[in-house]
Structure formats: structure tokens, C-alpha cells
mmCIF file with all atom_site columns, C-alpha atoms in Angstrom:
data_model
loop_
_atom_site.group_PDB
_atom_site.id
_atom_site.type_symbol
_atom_site.label_atom_id
_atom_site.label_alt_id
_atom_site.label_comp_id
_atom_site.label_asym_id
_atom_site.label_entity_id
_atom_site.label_seq_id
_atom_site.pdbx_PDB_ins_code
_atom_site.Cartn_x
_atom_site.Cartn_y
_atom_site.Cartn_z
_atom_site.occupancy
_atom_site.B_iso_or_equiv
_atom_site.pdbx_formal_charge
_atom_site.auth_seq_id
_atom_site.auth_comp_id
_atom_site.auth_asym_id
_atom_site.auth_atom_id
_atom_site.pdbx_PDB_model_num
ATOM 1   C CA . MET A 1 1   ? 0.000   0.000  0.000  1.00 47.00 ? 1   MET A CA 1
ATOM 2   C CA . LYS A 1 2   ? 1.370   3.422  -0.906 1.00 49.00 ? 2   LYS A CA 1
ATOM 3   C CA . ALA A 1 3   ? 1.748   6.239  1.570  1.00 50.00 ? 3   ALA A CA 1
ATOM 4   C CA . LEU A 1 4   ? -0.828  8.975  1.290  1.00 51.00 ? 4   LEU A CA 1
ATOM 5   C CA . LYS A 1 5   ? 0.874   12.307 0.849  1.00 49.00 ? 5   LYS A CA 1
ATOM 6   C CA . LYS A 1 6   ? -0.642  15.524 2.060  1.00 48.00 ? 6   LYS A CA 1
ATOM 7   C CA . GLU A 1 7   ? 0.713   18.771 0.725  1.00 47.00 ? 7   GLU A CA 1
ATOM 8   C CA . VAL A 1 8   ? 2.224   20.744 3.567  1.00 47.00 ? 8   VAL A CA 1
ATOM 9   C CA . PRO A 1 9   ? 3.067   24.439 3.369  1.00 53.00 ? 9   PRO A CA 1
ATOM 10  C CA . MET A 1 10  ? 6.733   25.297 3.623  1.00 51.00 ? 10  MET A CA 1
ATOM 11  C CA . PRO A 1 11  ? 7.943   26.868 6.859  1.00 55.00 ? 11  PRO A CA 1
ATOM 12  C CA . VAL A 1 12  ? 6.882   30.484 7.099  1.00 58.00 ? 12  VAL A CA 1
ATOM 13  C CA . ALA A 1 13  ? 9.505   33.088 6.373  1.00 57.00 ? 13  ALA A CA 1
ATOM 14  C CA . ILE A 1 14  ? 9.259   36.679 7.481  1.00 52.00 ? 14  ILE A CA 1
ATOM 15  C CA . GLN A 1 15  ? 7.613   38.643 4.704  1.00 64.00 ? 15  GLN A CA 1
ATOM 16  C CA . SER A 1 16  ? 6.020   42.065 4.625  1.00 73.00 ? 16  SER A CA 1
ATOM 17  C CA . LYS A 1 17  ? 4.484   42.967 7.949  1.00 77.00 ? 17  LYS A CA 1
ATOM 18  C CA . SER A 1 18  ? 0.762   43.599 7.864  1.00 85.00 ? 18  SER A CA 1
ATOM 19  C CA . GLU A 1 19  ? -0.476  42.149 11.156 1.00 89.00 ? 19  GLU A CA 1
ATOM 20  C CA . ARG A 1 20  ? 0.162   43.171 14.737 1.00 91.00 ? 20  ARG A CA 1
ATOM 21  C CA . ILE A 1 21  ? 0.640   40.840 17.703 1.00 92.00 ? 21  ILE A CA 1
ATOM 22  C CA . ASP A 1 22  ? 0.436   42.307 21.194 1.00 92.00 ? 22  ASP A CA 1
ATOM 23  C CA . VAL A 1 23  ? 2.205   40.559 24.058 1.00 91.00 ? 23  VAL A CA 1
ATOM 24  C CA . ARG A 1 24  ? 2.039   41.341 27.753 1.00 94.00 ? 24  ARG A CA 1
ATOM 25  C CA . ALA A 1 25  ? 4.929   40.354 30.001 1.00 96.00 ? 25  ALA A CA 1
ATOM 26  C CA . SER A 1 26  ? 6.180   40.999 33.512 1.00 96.00 ? 26  SER A CA 1
ATOM 27  C CA . THR A 1 27  ? 9.008   43.474 33.959 1.00 97.00 ? 27  THR A CA 1
ATOM 28  C CA . PRO A 1 28  ? 11.648  40.759 34.545 1.00 96.00 ? 28  PRO A CA 1
ATOM 29  C CA . VAL A 1 29  ? 10.555  38.914 31.386 1.00 97.00 ? 29  VAL A CA 1
ATOM 30  C CA . LYS A 1 30  ? 10.618  42.143 29.366 1.00 97.00 ? 30  LYS A CA 1
ATOM 31  C CA . LEU A 1 31  ? 14.127  42.933 30.617 1.00 97.00 ? 31  LEU A CA 1
ATOM 32  C CA . LEU A 1 32  ? 15.282  39.401 29.783 1.00 97.00 ? 32  LEU A CA 1
ATOM 33  C CA . LEU A 1 33  ? 13.883  39.654 26.251 1.00 97.00 ? 33  LEU A CA 1
ATOM 34  C CA . GLN A 1 34  ? 15.473  43.070 25.752 1.00 97.00 ? 34  GLN A CA 1
ATOM 35  C CA . GLU A 1 35  ? 18.847  41.749 26.890 1.00 98.00 ? 35  GLU A CA 1
ATOM 36  C CA . ALA A 1 36  ? 18.607  38.698 24.626 1.00 97.00 ? 36  ALA A CA 1
ATOM 37  C CA . ALA A 1 37  ? 17.527  40.846 21.673 1.00 97.00 ? 37  ALA A CA 1
ATOM 38  C CA . ARG A 1 38  ? 20.517  43.162 22.198 1.00 97.00 ? 38  ARG A CA 1
ATOM 39  C CA . ALA A 1 39  ? 22.843  40.136 22.331 1.00 97.00 ? 39  ALA A CA 1
ATOM 40  C CA . ALA A 1 40  ? 21.375  38.931 19.029 1.00 97.00 ? 40  ALA A CA 1
ATOM 41  C CA . HIS A 1 41  ? 21.698  42.434 17.490 1.00 97.00 ? 41  HIS A CA 1
ATOM 42  C CA . LYS A 1 42  ? 17.939  42.648 16.975 1.00 97.00 ? 42  LYS A CA 1
ATOM 43  C CA . ASN A 1 43  ? 15.100  44.670 18.386 1.00 96.00 ? 43  ASN A CA 1
ATOM 44  C CA . VAL A 1 44  ? 12.655  42.893 20.692 1.00 96.00 ? 44  VAL A CA 1
ATOM 45  C CA . SER A 1 45  ? 10.027  42.519 17.963 1.00 95.00 ? 45  SER A CA 1
ATOM 46  C CA . GLU A 1 46  ? 12.496  40.885 15.560 1.00 95.00 ? 46  GLU A CA 1
ATOM 47  C CA . PHE A 1 47  ? 13.826  38.659 18.325 1.00 97.00 ? 47  PHE A CA 1
ATOM 48  C CA . LEU A 1 48  ? 10.361  37.482 19.390 1.00 96.00 ? 48  LEU A CA 1
ATOM 49  C CA . LEU A 1 49  ? 9.156   36.984 15.832 1.00 94.00 ? 49  LEU A CA 1
ATOM 50  C CA . ASP A 1 50  ? 12.237  34.954 14.840 1.00 95.00 ? 50  ASP A CA 1
ATOM 51  C CA . ALA A 1 51  ? 12.061  32.818 17.996 1.00 96.00 ? 51  ALA A CA 1
ATOM 52  C CA . GLY A 1 52  ? 8.304   32.402 17.604 1.00 95.00 ? 52  GLY A CA 1
ATOM 53  C CA . ILE A 1 53  ? 8.583   31.216 14.001 1.00 94.00 ? 53  ILE A CA 1
ATOM 54  C CA . VAL A 1 54  ? 11.250  28.659 14.934 1.00 94.00 ? 54  VAL A CA 1
ATOM 55  C CA . ALA A 1 55  ? 9.185   27.400 17.877 1.00 94.00 ? 55  ALA A CA 1
ATOM 56  C CA . ALA A 1 56  ? 5.986   27.240 15.807 1.00 93.00 ? 56  ALA A CA 1
ATOM 57  C CA . ASN A 1 57  ? 7.666   25.265 13.009 1.00 89.00 ? 57  ASN A CA 1
ATOM 58  C CA . GLN A 1 58  ? 9.194   22.834 15.519 1.00 87.00 ? 58  GLN A CA 1
ATOM 59  C CA . THR A 1 59  ? 5.894   22.385 17.331 1.00 88.00 ? 59  THR A CA 1
ATOM 60  C CA . LEU A 1 60  ? 3.951   21.706 14.141 1.00 89.00 ? 60  LEU A CA 1
ATOM 61  C CA . ALA A 1 61  ? 6.561   19.680 12.240 1.00 83.00 ? 61  ALA A CA 1
ATOM 62  C CA . ASP A 1 62  ? 5.674   16.288 13.695 1.00 74.00 ? 62  ASP A CA 1
ATOM 63  C CA . ARG A 1 63  ? 1.963   16.963 13.421 1.00 80.00 ? 63  ARG A CA 1
ATOM 64  C CA . LEU A 1 64  ? 1.972   17.872 9.759  1.00 73.00 ? 64  LEU A CA 1
ATOM 65  C CA . ARG A 1 65  ? 3.998   15.137 8.121  1.00 74.00 ? 65  ARG A CA 1
ATOM 66  C CA . PHE A 1 66  ? 5.906   11.982 8.763  1.00 75.00 ? 66  PHE A CA 1
ATOM 67  C CA . ASN A 1 67  ? 7.693   9.768  6.270  1.00 83.00 ? 67  ASN A CA 1
ATOM 68  C CA . LEU A 1 68  ? 7.720   5.995  6.294  1.00 89.00 ? 68  LEU A CA 1
ATOM 69  C CA . THR A 1 69  ? 9.369   3.491  4.030  1.00 93.00 ? 69  THR A CA 1
ATOM 70  C CA . PRO A 1 70  ? 6.891   1.267  2.181  1.00 93.00 ? 70  PRO A CA 1
ATOM 71  C CA . ASP A 1 71  ? 7.611   -1.597 4.635  1.00 95.00 ? 71  ASP A CA 1
ATOM 72  C CA . LYS A 1 72  ? 7.032   0.613  7.669  1.00 94.00 ? 72  LYS A CA 1
ATOM 73  C CA . TRP A 1 73  ? 3.885   2.098  6.085  1.00 93.00 ? 73  TRP A CA 1
ATOM 74  C CA . ASP A 1 74  ? 2.487   -1.423 5.647  1.00 95.00 ? 74  ASP A CA 1
ATOM 75  C CA . ALA A 1 75  ? 3.340   -2.269 9.273  1.00 95.00 ? 75  ALA A CA 1
ATOM 76  C CA . PHE A 1 76  ? 1.728   0.982  10.432 1.00 92.00 ? 76  PHE A CA 1
ATOM 77  C CA . GLN A 1 77  ? -1.441  0.234  8.457  1.00 93.00 ? 77  GLN A CA 1
ATOM 78  C CA . ALA A 1 78  ? -1.534  -3.322 9.807  1.00 95.00 ? 78  ALA A CA 1
ATOM 79  C CA . ALA A 1 79  ? -1.232  -2.041 13.378 1.00 94.00 ? 79  ALA A CA 1
ATOM 80  C CA . LEU A 1 80  ? -4.109  0.371  12.807 1.00 93.00 ? 80  LEU A CA 1
ATOM 81  C CA . GLU A 1 81  ? -6.305  -2.385 11.382 1.00 96.00 ? 81  GLU A CA 1
ATOM 82  C CA . ARG A 1 82  ? -5.479  -4.966 14.060 1.00 95.00 ? 82  ARG A CA 1
ATOM 83  C CA . PRO A 1 83  ? -8.375  -5.634 16.468 1.00 94.00 ? 83  PRO A CA 1
ATOM 84  C CA . VAL A 1 84  ? -8.071  -4.123 19.923 1.00 91.00 ? 84  VAL A CA 1
ATOM 85  C CA . LYS A 1 85  ? -6.984  -6.606 22.601 1.00 91.00 ? 85  LYS A CA 1
ATOM 86  C CA . PRO A 1 86  ? -8.393  -6.300 26.110 1.00 92.00 ? 86  PRO A CA 1
ATOM 87  C CA . LYS A 1 87  ? -5.841  -5.029 28.605 1.00 94.00 ? 87  LYS A CA 1
ATOM 88  C CA . PRO A 1 88  ? -7.236  -5.747 32.086 1.00 94.00 ? 88  PRO A CA 1
ATOM 89  C CA . LYS A 1 89  ? -4.241  -4.334 33.976 1.00 93.00 ? 89  LYS A CA 1
ATOM 90  C CA . LEU A 1 90  ? -4.452  -1.063 32.048 1.00 93.00 ? 90  LEU A CA 1
ATOM 91  C CA . LYS A 1 91  ? -8.218  -0.895 32.605 1.00 92.00 ? 91  LYS A CA 1
ATOM 92  C CA . LYS A 1 92  ? -7.710  -1.444 36.346 1.00 90.00 ? 92  LYS A CA 1
ATOM 93  C CA . LEU A 1 93  ? -4.946  1.182  36.487 1.00 89.00 ? 93  LEU A CA 1
ATOM 94  C CA . LEU A 1 94  ? -7.094  3.775  34.739 1.00 90.00 ? 94  LEU A CA 1
ATOM 95  C CA . SER A 1 95  ? -10.171 3.086  36.838 1.00 90.00 ? 95  SER A CA 1
ATOM 96  C CA . GLU A 1 96  ? -8.483  3.509  40.239 1.00 88.00 ? 96  GLU A CA 1
ATOM 97  C CA . PRO A 1 97  ? -7.680  6.866  41.858 1.00 87.00 ? 97  PRO A CA 1
ATOM 98  C CA . GLY A 1 98  ? -4.095  7.971  41.312 1.00 80.00 ? 98  GLY A CA 1
ATOM 99  C CA . LEU A 1 99  ? -1.549  9.221  43.826 1.00 79.00 ? 99  LEU A CA 1
ATOM 100 C CA . LEU A 1 100 ? -2.844  12.766 43.578 1.00 80.00 ? 100 LEU A CA 1
ATOM 101 C CA . GLY A 1 101 ? -6.493  11.883 43.882 1.00 67.00 ? 101 GLY A CA 1
#
């Protein structure tokens, strides 16, 4: 069985600025960001936008696409189609109160 491919947009690059994002922060956080921006030779907006784009791409990367060889795709499909087996120990564990309540 062939892998289904979904078209995924390329990572976003900074283009012309047309939208505004407002962020509130405590004074210590603001000072930290200002210091880091100076160290990176950027203003705070550039620093936050660059860091935010990197973090967003990393966060979404594994959710948007994954590649499997044909053998691994077949194994993945087989695992999805396999009937569910009862797991009494797991059922018991999930039905009892945990350590925190």
C-alpha cells in the first residue's frame, strides 16, 4: 500500500508585515527579552518573531507530516487495522484513583 501524501506548506519566512501581535509580560521577562535581543543584534520585535517562528515550526513539524518506508507504512497500516486486545491491567490502572487523587 502506498503512503498517502498531504501537501504541507513550507515553513513560514518573514515577509512584509501587515499584522500586529500584542504581548504582555512581567518586567523581569521584558528585561530578559530586551537583553537577549541586544545580544542577538535585533530589536525585541524581531527577536520574538524569529524565535516564535522557529518554535511554531518545531511544534507543528511532527503533526503535519511523517515519512515511512513502504515496509514501515504497511506495518503501520496493519497495526491500525489490528483488532483491539483487552488489557485488564491497564483498565484497572485507569479506573483507580491515582496518587494525587
